[in-house]
PDB file of C-alpha atoms in Angstrom:
ATOM      1  CA  MET G1336      98.815  87.693 114.824  1.00  0.00           C
ATOM      2  CA  GLU G1337     100.666  85.642 112.267  1.00  0.00           C
ATOM      3  CA  TYR G1338      99.899  86.383 108.630  1.00  0.00           C
ATOM      4  CA  VAL G1339     100.554  83.554 106.147  1.00  0.00           C
ATOM      5  CA  LYS G1340     100.814  83.407 102.347  1.00  0.00           C
ATOM      6  CA  GLU G1341     101.695  80.505 100.053  1.00  0.00           C
ATOM      7  CA  TYR G1342     104.107  80.658  97.110  1.00  0.00           C
ATOM      8  CA  THR G1343     105.818  78.279  94.681  1.00  0.00           C
ATOM      9  CA  VAL G1344     109.481  78.571  93.713  1.00  0.00           C
ATOM     10  CA  LYS G1345     109.799  79.863  90.175  1.00  0.00           C
ATOM     11  CA  PRO G1346     112.162  77.939  87.857  1.00  0.00           C
ATOM     12  CA  GLU G1347     114.092  81.113  87.022  1.00  0.00           C
ATOM     13  CA  HIS G1348     115.003  81.485  90.720  1.00  0.00           C
ATOM     14  CA  ILE G1349     116.989  78.235  90.726  1.00  0.00           C
ATOM     15  CA  ASP G1350     120.778  78.453  90.528  1.00  0.00           C
ATOM     16  CA  VAL G1351     123.330  76.043  89.009  1.00  0.00           C
ATOM     17  CA  GLN G1352     123.274  73.945  92.201  1.00  0.00           C
ATOM     18  CA  GLY G1353     119.572  73.155  91.770  1.00  0.00           C
ATOM     19  CA  ILE G1354     118.501  75.256  94.755  1.00  0.00           C
ATOM     20  CA  MET G1355     116.888  78.668  95.002  1.00  0.00           C
ATOM     21  CA  ASP G1356     119.408  81.488  94.749  1.00  0.00           C
ATOM     22  CA  GLY G1357     119.833  83.224  98.107  1.00  0.00           C
ATOM     23  CA  LEU G1358     118.835  86.592  96.651  1.00  0.00           C
ATOM     24  CA  PHE G1359     115.234  85.475  96.163  1.00  0.00           C
ATOM     25  CA  TYR G1360     114.377  84.498  99.766  1.00  0.00           C
ATOM     26  CA  PRO G1361     114.032  88.170 100.833  1.00  0.00           C
ATOM     27  CA  PHE G1362     111.895  88.848  97.749  1.00  0.00           C
ATOM     28  CA  TYR G1363     109.311  86.228  98.745  1.00  0.00           C
ATOM     29  CA  MET G1364     109.342  87.697 102.245  1.00  0.00           C
ATOM     30  CA  GLU G1365     108.805  91.137 100.722  1.00  0.00           C
ATOM     31  CA  TYR G1366     105.783  89.923  98.725  1.00  0.00           C
ATOM     32  CA  CYS G1367     104.204  88.612 101.931  1.00  0.00           C
ATOM     33  CA  ARG G1368     105.205  91.672 103.984  1.00  0.00           C
ATOM     34  CA  HIS G1369     103.715  94.097 101.436  1.00  0.00           C
ATOM     35  CA  GLU G1370     100.426  92.184 101.487  1.00  0.00           C
ATOM     36  CA  PHE G1371     100.505  92.207 105.311  1.00  0.00           C
ATOM     37  CA  ILE G1372     101.129  95.966 105.338  1.00  0.00           C
ATOM     38  CA  LYS G1373      98.110  96.514 103.105  1.00  0.00           C
ATOM     39  CA  ASP G1374      95.735  93.866 104.525  1.00  0.00           C
ATOM     40  CA  VAL G1375      96.537  94.131 108.235  1.00  0.00           C
ATOM     41  CA  LEU G1376      97.991  97.601 108.720  1.00  0.00           C
ATOM     42  CA  GLY G1377      95.686  99.206 106.147  1.00  0.00           C
ATOM     43  CA  PHE G1378      98.666 101.064 104.665  1.00  0.00           C
ATOM     44  CA  SER G1379      98.808 101.087 100.862  1.00  0.00           C
ATOM     45  CA  LEU G1380     102.429 101.613  99.863  1.00  0.00           C
ATOM     46  CA  GLU G1381     101.361 102.989  96.483  1.00  0.00           C
ATOM     47  CA  GLU G1382      98.678 105.372  97.775  1.00  0.00           C
ATOM     48  CA  GLU G1383     100.866 106.637 100.613  1.00  0.00           C
ATOM     49  CA  ALA G1384     103.778 107.203  98.210  1.00  0.00           C
ATOM     50  CA  GLU G1385     101.477 109.338  96.064  1.00  0.00           C
ATOM     51  CA  LYS G1386     100.800 111.402  99.221  1.00  0.00           C
ATOM     52  CA  GLY G1387     104.538 111.779  99.846  1.00  0.00           C
ATOM     53  CA  ILE G1388     104.925 109.122 102.561  1.00  0.00           C
ATOM     54  CA  ASN G1389     107.465 106.383 101.885  1.00  0.00           C
ATOM     55  CA  MET G1390     107.710 103.263 104.035  1.00  0.00           C
ATOM     56  CA  VAL G1391     111.291 102.044 103.830  1.00  0.00           C
ATOM     57  CA  LEU G1392     113.490  99.378 105.359  1.00  0.00           C
ATOM     58  CA  SER G1393     116.264 100.520 107.643  1.00  0.00           C
ATOM     59  CA  GLN G1394     117.793  97.089 108.238  1.00  0.00           C
ATOM     60  CA  TYR G1395     117.260  93.367 108.181  1.00  0.00           C
ATOM     61  CA  THR G1396     118.871  90.193 109.403  1.00  0.00           C
ATOM     62  CA  ILE G1397     118.315  86.864 107.729  1.00  0.00           C
ATOM     63  CA  ASN G1398     119.253  83.301 108.629  1.00  0.00           C
ATOM     64  CA  PHE G1399     119.295  80.543 106.028  1.00  0.00           C
ATOM     65  CA  LEU G1400     118.651  77.111 107.542  1.00  0.00           C
ATOM     66  CA  ARG G1401     117.642  74.974 104.549  1.00  0.00           C
ATOM     67  CA  SER G1402     117.306  75.346 100.786  1.00  0.00           C
ATOM     68  CA  LEU G1403     114.256  75.506  98.562  1.00  0.00           C
ATOM     69  CA  LYS G1404     114.188  73.695  95.225  1.00  0.00           C
ATOM     70  CA  LYS G1405     112.352  74.092  91.933  1.00  0.00           C
ATOM     71  CA  ASP G1406     108.563  73.841  92.275  1.00  0.00           C
ATOM     72  CA  ASP G1407     108.617  73.704  96.101  1.00  0.00           C
ATOM     73  CA  THR G1408     105.385  75.145  97.493  1.00  0.00           C
ATOM     74  CA  PHE G1409     106.078  76.929 100.750  1.00  0.00           C
ATOM     75  CA  THR G1410     104.532  79.418 103.148  1.00  0.00           C
ATOM     76  CA  VAL G1411     105.842  82.788 104.250  1.00  0.00           C
ATOM     77  CA  THR G1412     104.761  84.227 107.578  1.00  0.00           C
ATOM     78  CA  CYS G1413     104.773  87.808 108.788  1.00  0.00           C
ATOM     79  CA  GLU G1414     104.262  89.076 112.319  1.00  0.00           C
ATOM     80  CA  LEU G1415     104.337  92.677 113.567  1.00  0.00           C
ATOM     81  CA  PHE G1416     106.449  93.814 116.522  1.00  0.00           C
ATOM     82  CA  ALA G1417     106.860  97.182 118.214  1.00  0.00           C
ATOM     83  CA  ASP G1418     110.280  98.631 118.971  1.00  0.00           C
ATOM     84  CA  LYS G1419     111.491  98.139 122.544  1.00  0.00           C
ATOM     85  CA  SER G1420     113.206 101.536 122.639  1.00  0.00           C
ATOM     86  CA  ASP G1421     110.139 103.367 121.337  1.00  0.00           C
ATOM     87  CA  LYS G1422     111.945 104.539 118.190  1.00  0.00           C
ATOM     88  CA  PRO G1423     109.735 105.384 115.197  1.00  0.00           C
ATOM     89  CA  GLN G1424     110.189 101.987 113.611  1.00  0.00           C
ATOM     90  CA  ILE G1425     108.335  98.725 113.205  1.00  0.00           C
ATOM     91  CA  HIS G1426     109.654  95.200 112.999  1.00  0.00           C
ATOM     92  CA  PHE G1427     108.406  92.318 110.903  1.00  0.00           C
ATOM     93  CA  GLU G1428     109.462  88.846 111.991  1.00  0.00           C
ATOM     94  CA  GLN G1429     109.192  86.526 109.011  1.00  0.00           C
ATOM     95  CA  LYS G1430     109.766  82.863 108.235  1.00  0.00           C
ATOM     96  CA  ILE G1431     109.767  80.710 105.139  1.00  0.00           C
ATOM     97  CA  ILE G1432     108.399  77.268 105.975  1.00  0.00           C
ATOM     98  CA  LEU G1433     108.459  74.076 103.899  1.00  0.00           C
ATOM     99  CA  ASN G1434     106.885  70.836 105.162  1.00  0.00           C
ATOM    100  CA  ASN G1435     106.499  72.320 108.667  1.00  0.00           C
ATOM    101  CA  LYS G1436     110.229  73.110 108.860  1.00  0.00           C
ATOM    102  CA  VAL G1437     111.684  76.604 108.975  1.00  0.00           C
ATOM    103  CA  VAL G1438     113.816  77.205 105.891  1.00  0.00           C
ATOM    104  CA  THR G1439     114.694  80.859 106.461  1.00  0.00           C
ATOM    105  CA  LYS G1440     113.935  83.336 109.215  1.00  0.00           C
ATOM    106  CA  ALA G1441     114.425  87.082 109.248  1.00  0.00           C
ATOM    107  CA  VAL G1442     113.580  90.333 110.978  1.00  0.00           C
ATOM    108  CA  PHE G1443     112.933  93.367 108.782  1.00  0.00           C
ATOM    109  CA  THR G1444     112.878  96.819 110.376  1.00  0.00           C
ATOM    110  CA  GLY G1445     111.104  99.708 108.709  1.00  0.00           C
ATOM    111  CA  THR G1446     109.968 103.266 109.201  1.00  0.00           C
ATOM    112  CA  CYS G1447     108.333 106.030 107.202  1.00  0.00           C
ATOM    113  CA  VAL G1448     110.037 109.069 105.756  1.00  0.00           C
ATOM    114  CA  PRO G1449     108.681 112.062 103.853  1.00  0.00           C
ATOM    115  CA  ALA G1450     109.384 111.762 100.119  1.00  0.00           C
ATOM    116  CA  THR G1451     110.780 115.305 100.243  1.00  0.00           C
ATOM    117  CA  GLY G1452     113.275 114.339 102.958  1.00  0.00           C
ATOM    118  CA  GLY G1453     113.149 114.600 106.691  1.00  0.00           C
ATOM    119  CA  ARG G1454     113.226 112.572 109.865  1.00  0.00           C
ATOM    120  CA  PRO G1455     111.797 109.054 110.198  1.00  0.00           C
ATOM    121  CA  TYR G1456     108.351 108.780 111.774  1.00  0.00           C
ATOM    122  CA  LEU G1457     105.347 106.501 112.018  1.00  0.00           C
ATOM    123  CA  PRO G1458     101.923 107.735 110.900  1.00  0.00           C
ATOM    124  CA  ASP G1459      99.209 107.723 113.564  1.00  0.00           C
ATOM    125  CA  SER G1460      97.385 104.886 111.780  1.00  0.00           C
ATOM    126  CA  ILE G1461     100.412 102.614 112.212  1.00  0.00           C
ATOM    127  CA  LYS G1462     101.046 103.753 115.801  1.00  0.00           C
ATOM    128  CA  GLU G1463      97.474 102.681 116.544  1.00  0.00           C
ATOM    129  CA  LYS G1464      98.142  99.172 115.145  1.00  0.00           C
ATOM    130  CA  LEU G1465     101.290  98.896 117.266  1.00  0.00           C
ATOM    131  CA  LYS G1466      99.394  99.411 120.527  1.00  0.00           C
ATOM    132  CA  GLY G1467      98.555  95.709 120.851  1.00  0.00           C
ATOM    133  CA  ALA G1468     101.709  94.386 119.199  1.00  0.00           C
ATOM    134  CA  PRO G1469     104.344  92.482 121.121  1.00  0.00           C
ATOM    135  CA  VAL G1470     107.715  94.200 121.570  1.00  0.00           C
ATOM    136  CA  LEU G1471     110.697  92.834 119.655  1.00  0.00           C
ATOM    137  CA  ASP G1472     113.221  91.720 122.245  1.00  0.00           C
ATOM    138  CA  LYS G1473     116.340  91.508 120.081  1.00  0.00           C
TER     139      LYS G1473
END
């Protein structure tokens, strides 16, 4: 299932070249991913943190294909993937799309850790959502 949100480039995200600074692409992906985590996975980052469960990123890869400019309205997608090696992690494949063309694509990998320290794990509620998810083959 592909989750989609729409955003507009903020003027303060534009660099001296007239394009969006590369640091902000992952932020827009994060906005979409956090909404996906809450809306689709039913996992509230804030509520779970209060319970001592932190969802964190362990890695990401990002490819920049085109640039966004001031006032561009674009979509960000988010899709959930299970881990092929059965590690306690989840993968989010994301794209930024402008005028039906992929601008940026990325894979973000995350897991949960106890706020007090300890080994990574996935709560049962997230494991349940992963049952029907495709496996990331990368």
